[in-house]
């Protein structure tokens, strides 16, 4: 038997049923947060707010983690917002990617943070902590969100101010976007808060700000009402549980793709 040629020996085999896409840009926000944009496969369809399995070849093995797609469904590129875990099986490698590198994406997107899982309403709350903002980065850039709701409120809570930058950048991108700025108008409200950084006017966990009513007085809106308000929640398991409890106490019920209702939840995935 002949020994394999050198080129074959080193060629990386992309697994079947997986897209291999090219990284277009990478932006690092803090020591543990970054985003990247990559090419979008021609036949790839998803609904804004869904997640997909994103991965890399590490040695000769693919490693995947679930990531919300942060770009809207109309975008020609795919955007991902990720944490960096120093010893994370995927993110320890993913944080080193550069434009031109190959990133893998499994073909089937899925998820519950989609407009179809909510019954009609007037005001849509998107409650997020940390990288839980990613599915909402997709939805706030989708015109359909503003066709379905008169008012969209994105809350984003992080430990420190530096971690809010991705959200501030999104708002600026929308304001400067020729088409989106018109569609969004004054419908979108951004409510960032921090929990461990004195250098910011908005302080506290979103659950506490719901309990003490500050969220509503700051925004100038009435308290949660199941007739007009809808909700989406994305954060850690504890944050989901505690925020869901507040919505249920206000009379909202949880929905799903096959049973639309007044709010939906999804865990922010950890890489
Ligand atoms: P805190 O600093 O008071 O823990 P983490 O990085 O731990 O996921 O936290 C991200 C943000 O979510 C932090 O501001 C944190 O506040 C907040 N948070 C953590 N747990 C909860 C919870 N159960 N309910 C609401 N907010 C939470």
mmCIF file of C-alpha atoms and ligand atoms in Angstrom:
data_model
loop_
_atom_site.group_PDB
_atom_site.id
_atom_site.type_symbol
_atom_site.label_atom_id
_atom_site.label_comp_id
_atom_site.label_asym_id
_atom_site.label_seq_id
_atom_site.Cartn_x
_atom_site.Cartn_y
_atom_site.Cartn_z
ATOM 1 C CA UNK A 1 0.000 0.000 0.000
ATOM 2 C CA UNK A 2 1.256 3.472 -0.897
ATOM 3 C CA UNK A 3 1.759 6.042 1.835
ATOM 4 C CA UNK A 4 -0.702 8.954 1.474
ATOM 5 C CA UNK A 5 0.622 11.970 -0.365
ATOM 6 C CA UNK A 6 1.614 14.845 1.904
ATOM 7 C CA UNK A 7 -1.271 17.056 0.782
ATOM 8 C CA UNK A 8 -3.833 14.352 1.647
ATOM 9 C CA UNK A 9 -2.214 13.780 4.966
ATOM 10 C CA UNK A 10 -2.751 17.402 5.951
ATOM 11 C CA UNK A 11 -6.056 18.060 4.209
ATOM 12 C CA UNK A 12 -8.862 18.773 6.722
ATOM 13 C CA UNK A 13 -11.974 16.789 5.887
ATOM 14 C CA UNK A 14 -15.175 18.807 6.389
ATOM 15 C CA UNK A 15 -17.909 16.528 7.799
ATOM 16 C CA UNK A 16 -20.986 15.774 5.664
ATOM 17 C CA UNK A 17 -24.146 17.820 6.241
ATOM 18 C CA UNK A 18 -22.174 20.846 7.416
ATOM 19 C CA UNK A 19 -21.510 24.219 5.810
ATOM 20 C CA UNK A 20 -17.900 25.427 5.764
ATOM 21 C CA UNK A 21 -17.972 29.250 5.747
ATOM 22 C CA UNK A 22 -15.334 31.965 5.564
ATOM 23 C CA UNK A 23 -14.750 34.439 8.388
ATOM 24 C CA UNK A 24 -15.125 38.019 7.111
ATOM 25 C CA UNK A 25 -14.433 40.121 10.212
ATOM 26 C CA UNK A 26 -13.730 39.722 13.925
ATOM 27 C CA UNK A 27 -14.218 42.301 16.671
ATOM 28 C CA UNK A 28 -13.104 41.840 20.279
ATOM 29 C CA UNK A 29 -15.040 43.811 22.915
ATOM 30 C CA UNK A 30 -13.493 42.645 26.190
ATOM 31 C CA UNK A 31 -11.215 39.835 27.364
ATOM 32 C CA UNK A 32 -14.211 37.554 27.285
ATOM 33 C CA UNK A 33 -16.567 38.858 24.554
ATOM 34 C CA UNK A 34 -16.191 39.027 20.771
ATOM 35 C CA UNK A 35 -18.229 38.920 17.617
ATOM 36 C CA UNK A 36 -17.485 37.721 14.119
ATOM 37 C CA UNK A 37 -19.188 37.793 10.756
ATOM 38 C CA UNK A 38 -18.893 35.058 8.160
ATOM 39 C CA UNK A 39 -20.265 34.221 4.727
ATOM 40 C CA UNK A 40 -23.817 32.888 4.549
ATOM 41 C CA UNK A 41 -24.347 29.637 2.634
ATOM 42 C CA UNK A 42 -26.515 30.142 -0.446
ATOM 43 C CA UNK A 43 -29.284 27.734 0.558
ATOM 44 C CA UNK A 44 -29.315 28.494 4.295
ATOM 45 C CA UNK A 45 -32.679 29.736 5.621
ATOM 46 C CA UNK A 46 -33.477 30.642 9.223
ATOM 47 C CA UNK A 47 -35.980 32.716 11.175
ATOM 48 C CA UNK A 48 -34.644 35.743 13.064
ATOM 49 C CA UNK A 49 -33.997 34.684 16.693
ATOM 50 C CA UNK A 50 -33.084 31.052 15.931
ATOM 51 C CA UNK A 51 -29.837 29.313 16.837
ATOM 52 C CA UNK A 52 -27.521 26.962 14.940
ATOM 53 C CA UNK A 53 -24.628 24.682 15.803
ATOM 54 C CA UNK A 54 -21.390 26.536 15.064
ATOM 55 C CA UNK A 55 -18.045 24.791 15.115
ATOM 56 C CA UNK A 56 -14.427 24.425 14.146
ATOM 57 C CA UNK A 57 -12.195 21.568 13.146
ATOM 58 C CA UNK A 58 -9.909 21.053 16.134
ATOM 59 C CA UNK A 59 -7.222 18.657 15.003
ATOM 60 C CA UNK A 60 -9.163 16.209 12.857
ATOM 61 C CA UNK A 61 -12.370 16.494 14.912
ATOM 62 C CA UNK A 62 -15.237 18.978 14.572
ATOM 63 C CA UNK A 63 -16.349 20.660 17.831
ATOM 64 C CA UNK A 64 -19.729 22.435 17.918
ATOM 65 C CA UNK A 65 -21.686 24.619 20.330
ATOM 66 C CA UNK A 66 -25.146 26.155 19.963
ATOM 67 C CA UNK A 67 -25.085 29.847 19.037
ATOM 68 C CA UNK A 68 -27.921 32.244 18.400
ATOM 69 C CA UNK A 69 -27.571 33.780 14.970
ATOM 70 C CA UNK A 70 -27.201 37.491 15.769
ATOM 71 C CA UNK A 71 -27.799 38.721 12.220
ATOM 72 C CA UNK A 72 -31.363 39.081 10.876
ATOM 73 C CA UNK A 73 -32.823 36.593 8.404
ATOM 74 C CA UNK A 74 -32.418 39.025 5.469
ATOM 75 C CA UNK A 75 -28.695 39.595 6.013
ATOM 76 C CA UNK A 76 -26.253 38.256 3.432
ATOM 77 C CA UNK A 77 -23.775 37.426 6.189
ATOM 78 C CA UNK A 78 -24.008 35.463 9.438
ATOM 79 C CA UNK A 79 -23.063 37.244 12.684
ATOM 80 C CA UNK A 80 -22.185 35.480 15.943
ATOM 81 C CA UNK A 81 -21.656 37.090 19.386
ATOM 82 C CA UNK A 82 -19.625 34.847 21.687
ATOM 83 C CA UNK A 83 -17.995 34.611 25.047
ATOM 84 C CA UNK A 84 -14.399 33.421 25.352
ATOM 85 C CA UNK A 85 -13.901 30.646 27.844
ATOM 86 C CA UNK A 86 -10.149 30.241 28.506
ATOM 87 C CA UNK A 87 -10.318 26.428 28.540
ATOM 88 C CA UNK A 88 -13.562 26.121 26.547
ATOM 89 C CA UNK A 89 -13.372 23.199 24.092
ATOM 90 C CA UNK A 90 -14.659 25.452 21.286
ATOM 91 C CA UNK A 91 -14.241 29.094 22.343
ATOM 92 C CA UNK A 92 -10.581 28.734 23.337
ATOM 93 C CA UNK A 93 -10.022 28.103 19.593
ATOM 94 C CA UNK A 94 -12.860 30.225 18.186
ATOM 95 C CA UNK A 95 -11.572 33.394 19.871
ATOM 96 C CA UNK A 96 -8.404 33.132 17.745
ATOM 97 C CA UNK A 97 -10.135 33.094 14.344
ATOM 98 C CA UNK A 98 -9.109 35.610 11.706
ATOM 99 C CA UNK A 99 -10.671 36.790 8.426
ATOM 100 C CA UNK A 100 -10.206 34.041 5.827
ATOM 101 C CA UNK A 101 -10.462 31.166 8.345
ATOM 102 C CA UNK A 102 -13.126 28.466 7.992
ATOM 103 C CA UNK A 103 -15.992 28.103 10.498
ATOM 104 C CA UNK A 104 -18.461 25.215 10.392
ATOM 105 C CA UNK A 105 -22.235 25.500 10.694
ATOM 106 C CA UNK A 106 -24.656 22.590 10.852
ATOM 107 C CA UNK A 107 -27.497 22.847 8.390
ATOM 108 C CA UNK A 108 -30.595 22.948 10.630
ATOM 109 C CA UNK A 109 -31.337 26.077 12.657
ATOM 110 C CA UNK A 110 -33.970 25.921 15.429
ATOM 111 C CA UNK A 111 -35.261 27.815 18.475
ATOM 112 C CA UNK A 112 -38.211 29.314 20.333
ATOM 113 C CA UNK A 113 -37.288 33.020 20.362
ATOM 114 C CA UNK A 114 -39.183 33.634 17.136
ATOM 115 C CA UNK A 115 -42.069 35.978 16.379
ATOM 116 C CA UNK A 116 -44.230 33.005 15.319
ATOM 117 C CA UNK A 117 -44.231 31.677 18.897
ATOM 118 C CA UNK A 118 -45.990 34.803 20.227
ATOM 119 C CA UNK A 119 -49.642 35.771 19.947
ATOM 120 C CA UNK A 120 -50.334 39.295 18.631
ATOM 121 C CA UNK A 121 -49.628 42.140 21.057
ATOM 122 C CA UNK A 122 -48.627 45.812 21.155
ATOM 123 C CA UNK A 123 -45.382 45.920 23.121
ATOM 124 C CA UNK A 124 -42.586 43.351 22.871
ATOM 125 C CA UNK A 125 -40.089 43.037 25.727
ATOM 126 C CA UNK A 126 -36.765 41.330 25.018
ATOM 127 C CA UNK A 127 -35.047 40.566 28.328
ATOM 128 C CA UNK A 128 -31.365 39.639 28.045
ATOM 129 C CA UNK A 129 -28.241 39.220 30.140
ATOM 130 C CA UNK A 130 -24.695 38.829 28.780
ATOM 131 C CA UNK A 131 -24.536 37.113 25.373
ATOM 132 C CA UNK A 132 -28.276 36.488 25.716
ATOM 133 C CA UNK A 133 -28.644 39.665 23.651
ATOM 134 C CA UNK A 134 -27.615 37.732 20.491
ATOM 135 C CA UNK A 135 -31.051 36.452 19.332
ATOM 136 C CA UNK A 136 -32.440 39.951 19.940
ATOM 137 C CA UNK A 137 -29.647 41.469 17.854
ATOM 138 C CA UNK A 138 -31.244 39.468 15.056
ATOM 139 C CA UNK A 139 -34.862 40.352 15.865
ATOM 140 C CA UNK A 140 -34.342 44.101 16.369
ATOM 141 C CA UNK A 141 -32.841 44.254 12.864
ATOM 142 C CA UNK A 142 -35.788 42.415 11.301
ATOM 143 C CA UNK A 143 -38.542 44.667 9.859
ATOM 144 C CA UNK A 144 -41.150 41.993 10.684
ATOM 145 C CA UNK A 145 -40.669 42.747 14.408
ATOM 146 C CA UNK A 146 -41.912 46.302 13.787
ATOM 147 C CA UNK A 147 -44.777 45.138 11.583
ATOM 148 C CA UNK A 148 -46.024 43.023 14.491
ATOM 149 C CA UNK A 149 -45.327 45.377 17.422
ATOM 150 C CA UNK A 150 -45.802 49.120 18.015
ATOM 151 C CA UNK A 151 -43.091 49.205 20.660
ATOM 152 C CA UNK A 152 -40.005 47.030 21.211
ATOM 153 C CA UNK A 153 -38.053 47.195 24.477
ATOM 154 C CA UNK A 154 -34.637 45.524 24.654
ATOM 155 C CA UNK A 155 -33.223 45.166 28.158
ATOM 156 C CA UNK A 156 -29.588 44.126 28.469
ATOM 157 C CA UNK A 157 -27.981 43.557 31.853
ATOM 158 C CA UNK A 158 -24.294 42.813 32.337
ATOM 159 C CA UNK A 159 -21.899 42.935 35.228
ATOM 160 C CA UNK A 160 -19.789 45.751 33.747
ATOM 161 C CA UNK A 161 -20.273 48.689 31.378
ATOM 162 C CA UNK A 162 -17.691 47.385 28.868
ATOM 163 C CA UNK A 163 -19.907 44.337 28.296
ATOM 164 C CA UNK A 164 -22.762 46.547 27.104
ATOM 165 C CA UNK A 165 -20.826 47.806 24.074
ATOM 166 C CA UNK A 166 -22.196 45.261 21.627
ATOM 167 C CA UNK A 167 -25.729 46.501 22.412
ATOM 168 C CA UNK A 168 -24.780 50.175 22.069
ATOM 169 C CA UNK A 169 -23.101 49.421 18.736
ATOM 170 C CA UNK A 170 -26.276 47.700 17.518
ATOM 171 C CA UNK A 171 -28.363 50.759 18.329
ATOM 172 C CA UNK A 172 -25.939 52.973 16.459
ATOM 173 C CA UNK A 173 -25.911 50.616 13.491
ATOM 174 C CA UNK A 174 -29.716 50.757 13.312
ATOM 175 C CA UNK A 175 -29.766 54.557 13.634
ATOM 176 C CA UNK A 176 -27.261 54.852 10.776
ATOM 177 C CA UNK A 177 -28.856 52.221 8.548
ATOM 178 C CA UNK A 178 -30.617 53.821 5.602
ATOM 179 C CA UNK A 179 -33.554 51.396 5.460
ATOM 180 C CA UNK A 180 -33.779 50.078 9.039
ATOM 181 C CA UNK A 181 -33.683 53.512 10.665
ATOM 182 C CA UNK A 182 -36.899 54.355 8.831
ATOM 183 C CA UNK A 183 -38.629 51.058 9.666
ATOM 184 C CA UNK A 184 -37.605 51.184 13.334
ATOM 185 C CA UNK A 185 -38.237 54.914 13.841
ATOM 186 C CA UNK A 186 -38.910 55.545 17.537
ATOM 187 C CA UNK A 187 -40.354 52.063 18.194
ATOM 188 C CA UNK A 188 -37.180 50.544 19.652
ATOM 189 C CA UNK A 189 -36.082 51.338 23.205
ATOM 190 C CA UNK A 190 -32.781 50.124 24.617
ATOM 191 C CA UNK A 191 -32.579 49.645 28.407
ATOM 192 C CA UNK A 192 -29.035 48.662 29.460
ATOM 193 C CA UNK A 193 -28.174 48.083 33.133
ATOM 194 C CA UNK A 194 -25.140 46.906 35.086
ATOM 195 C CA UNK A 195 -24.875 45.057 38.382
ATOM 196 C CA UNK A 196 -21.203 45.358 39.381
ATOM 197 C CA UNK A 197 -19.965 48.685 38.030
ATOM 198 C CA UNK A 198 -20.694 52.031 39.674
ATOM 199 C CA UNK A 199 -19.870 53.993 36.513
ATOM 200 C CA UNK A 200 -23.314 53.829 34.895
ATOM 201 C CA UNK A 201 -26.656 55.494 35.631
ATOM 202 C CA UNK A 202 -28.783 52.334 35.260
ATOM 203 C CA UNK A 203 -28.097 49.787 37.966
ATOM 204 C CA UNK A 204 -29.519 46.435 38.982
ATOM 205 C CA UNK A 205 -30.814 43.052 37.895
ATOM 206 C CA UNK A 206 -33.790 43.203 35.554
ATOM 207 C CA UNK A 207 -35.810 41.090 37.978
ATOM 208 C CA UNK A 208 -35.336 43.713 40.725
ATOM 209 C CA UNK A 209 -36.165 46.523 38.298
ATOM 210 C CA UNK A 210 -39.428 44.743 37.422
ATOM 211 C CA UNK A 211 -40.197 44.189 41.115
ATOM 212 C CA UNK A 212 -39.605 47.787 42.156
ATOM 213 C CA UNK A 213 -41.216 49.188 39.000
ATOM 214 C CA UNK A 214 -38.174 51.234 37.997
ATOM 215 C CA UNK A 215 -38.060 49.593 34.550
ATOM 216 C CA UNK A 216 -41.541 50.911 33.792
ATOM 217 C CA UNK A 217 -41.115 54.388 35.267
ATOM 218 C CA UNK A 218 -37.761 54.834 33.485
ATOM 219 C CA UNK A 219 -39.377 53.853 30.178
ATOM 220 C CA UNK A 220 -42.638 55.674 30.801
ATOM 221 C CA UNK A 221 -44.768 52.571 30.191
ATOM 222 C CA UNK A 222 -47.467 50.925 32.337
ATOM 223 C CA UNK A 223 -46.703 47.734 34.320
ATOM 224 C CA UNK A 224 -46.768 44.348 32.514
ATOM 225 C CA UNK A 225 -50.179 43.491 31.096
ATOM 226 C CA UNK A 226 -50.983 40.171 29.349
ATOM 227 C CA UNK A 227 -53.442 41.917 27.025
ATOM 228 C CA UNK A 228 -50.840 44.094 25.297
ATOM 229 C CA UNK A 229 -47.382 42.929 26.424
ATOM 230 C CA UNK A 230 -45.346 40.047 25.003
ATOM 231 C CA UNK A 231 -41.965 38.839 26.209
ATOM 232 C CA UNK A 232 -38.857 36.972 25.141
ATOM 233 C CA UNK A 233 -36.161 36.014 27.652
ATOM 234 C CA UNK A 234 -32.564 34.921 27.026
ATOM 235 C CA UNK A 235 -29.916 34.522 29.720
ATOM 236 C CA UNK A 236 -28.533 32.054 32.246
ATOM 237 C CA UNK A 237 -30.732 29.287 33.662
ATOM 238 C CA UNK A 238 -31.221 31.245 36.904
ATOM 239 C CA UNK A 239 -32.077 34.459 35.058
ATOM 240 C CA UNK A 240 -34.617 32.609 32.871
ATOM 241 C CA UNK A 241 -36.295 31.065 35.883
ATOM 242 C CA UNK A 242 -36.498 34.315 37.843
ATOM 243 C CA UNK A 243 -37.621 36.501 34.929
ATOM 244 C CA UNK A 244 -40.185 33.925 33.786
ATOM 245 C CA UNK A 245 -41.609 34.003 37.329
ATOM 246 C CA UNK A 246 -42.142 37.776 37.040
ATOM 247 C CA UNK A 247 -43.964 37.437 33.708
ATOM 248 C CA UNK A 248 -46.136 34.631 35.060
ATOM 249 C CA UNK A 249 -46.971 36.690 38.146
ATOM 250 C CA UNK A 250 -48.113 39.439 35.778
ATOM 251 C CA UNK A 251 -50.456 36.928 34.091
ATOM 252 C CA UNK A 252 -48.477 36.068 30.935
ATOM 253 C CA UNK A 253 -48.265 32.416 29.843
ATOM 254 C CA UNK A 254 -45.359 30.659 28.135
ATOM 255 C CA UNK A 255 -45.634 29.761 24.452
ATOM 256 C CA UNK A 256 -43.780 27.582 21.968
ATOM 257 C CA UNK A 257 -43.494 27.167 18.201
ATOM 258 C CA UNK A 258 -46.463 24.790 18.115
ATOM 259 C CA UNK A 259 -48.431 26.726 20.743
ATOM 260 C CA UNK A 260 -47.956 30.510 20.449
ATOM 261 C CA UNK A 261 -48.638 32.454 23.627
ATOM 262 C CA UNK A 262 -47.505 35.536 25.553
ATOM 263 C CA UNK A 263 -43.811 34.894 26.240
ATOM 264 C CA UNK A 264 -40.984 32.535 25.232
ATOM 265 C CA UNK A 265 -37.608 31.693 26.760
ATOM 266 C CA UNK A 266 -34.248 30.301 25.676
ATOM 267 C CA UNK A 267 -31.032 29.649 27.511
ATOM 268 C CA UNK A 268 -28.057 31.744 26.417
ATOM 269 C CA UNK A 269 -25.610 29.074 25.398
ATOM 270 C CA UNK A 270 -22.183 28.839 26.926
ATOM 271 C CA UNK A 271 -19.260 27.942 24.679
HETATM 272 P P1 LIG B 1 -25.279 39.848 39.221
HETATM 273 O O1 LIG B 1 -24.002 40.585 38.967
HETATM 274 O O2 LIG B 1 -26.097 40.450 40.329
HETATM 275 O O3 LIG B 1 -25.062 38.357 39.426
HETATM 276 P P2 LIG B 1 -23.700 36.110 34.590
HETATM 277 O O4 LIG B 1 -22.446 36.576 33.898
HETATM 278 O O5 LIG B 1 -23.489 35.550 35.954
HETATM 279 O O6 LIG B 1 -24.585 35.268 33.708
HETATM 280 O O7 LIG B 1 -24.529 37.458 34.834
HETATM 281 C C1 LIG B 1 -24.872 38.337 33.800
HETATM 282 C C2 LIG B 1 -25.808 39.366 34.374
HETATM 283 O O8 LIG B 1 -27.030 38.713 34.744
HETATM 284 C C3 LIG B 1 -25.267 40.000 35.636
HETATM 285 O O9 LIG B 1 -25.534 41.379 35.602
HETATM 286 C C4 LIG B 1 -26.016 39.285 36.741
HETATM 287 O O10 LIG B 1 -26.213 40.040 37.905
HETATM 288 C C5 LIG B 1 -27.350 39.022 36.089
HETATM 289 N N1 LIG B 1 -28.037 37.875 36.697
HETATM 290 C C6 LIG B 1 -27.481 36.742 37.147
HETATM 291 N N2 LIG B 1 -28.405 35.920 37.668
HETATM 292 C C7 LIG B 1 -29.572 36.539 37.541
HETATM 293 C C8 LIG B 1 -30.920 36.195 37.905
HETATM 294 N N3 LIG B 1 -31.209 35.036 38.503
HETATM 295 N N4 LIG B 1 -31.897 37.081 37.609
HETATM 296 C C9 LIG B 1 -31.612 38.253 37.010
HETATM 297 N N5 LIG B 1 -30.365 38.633 36.649
HETATM 298 C C10 LIG B 1 -29.358 37.804 36.912
#
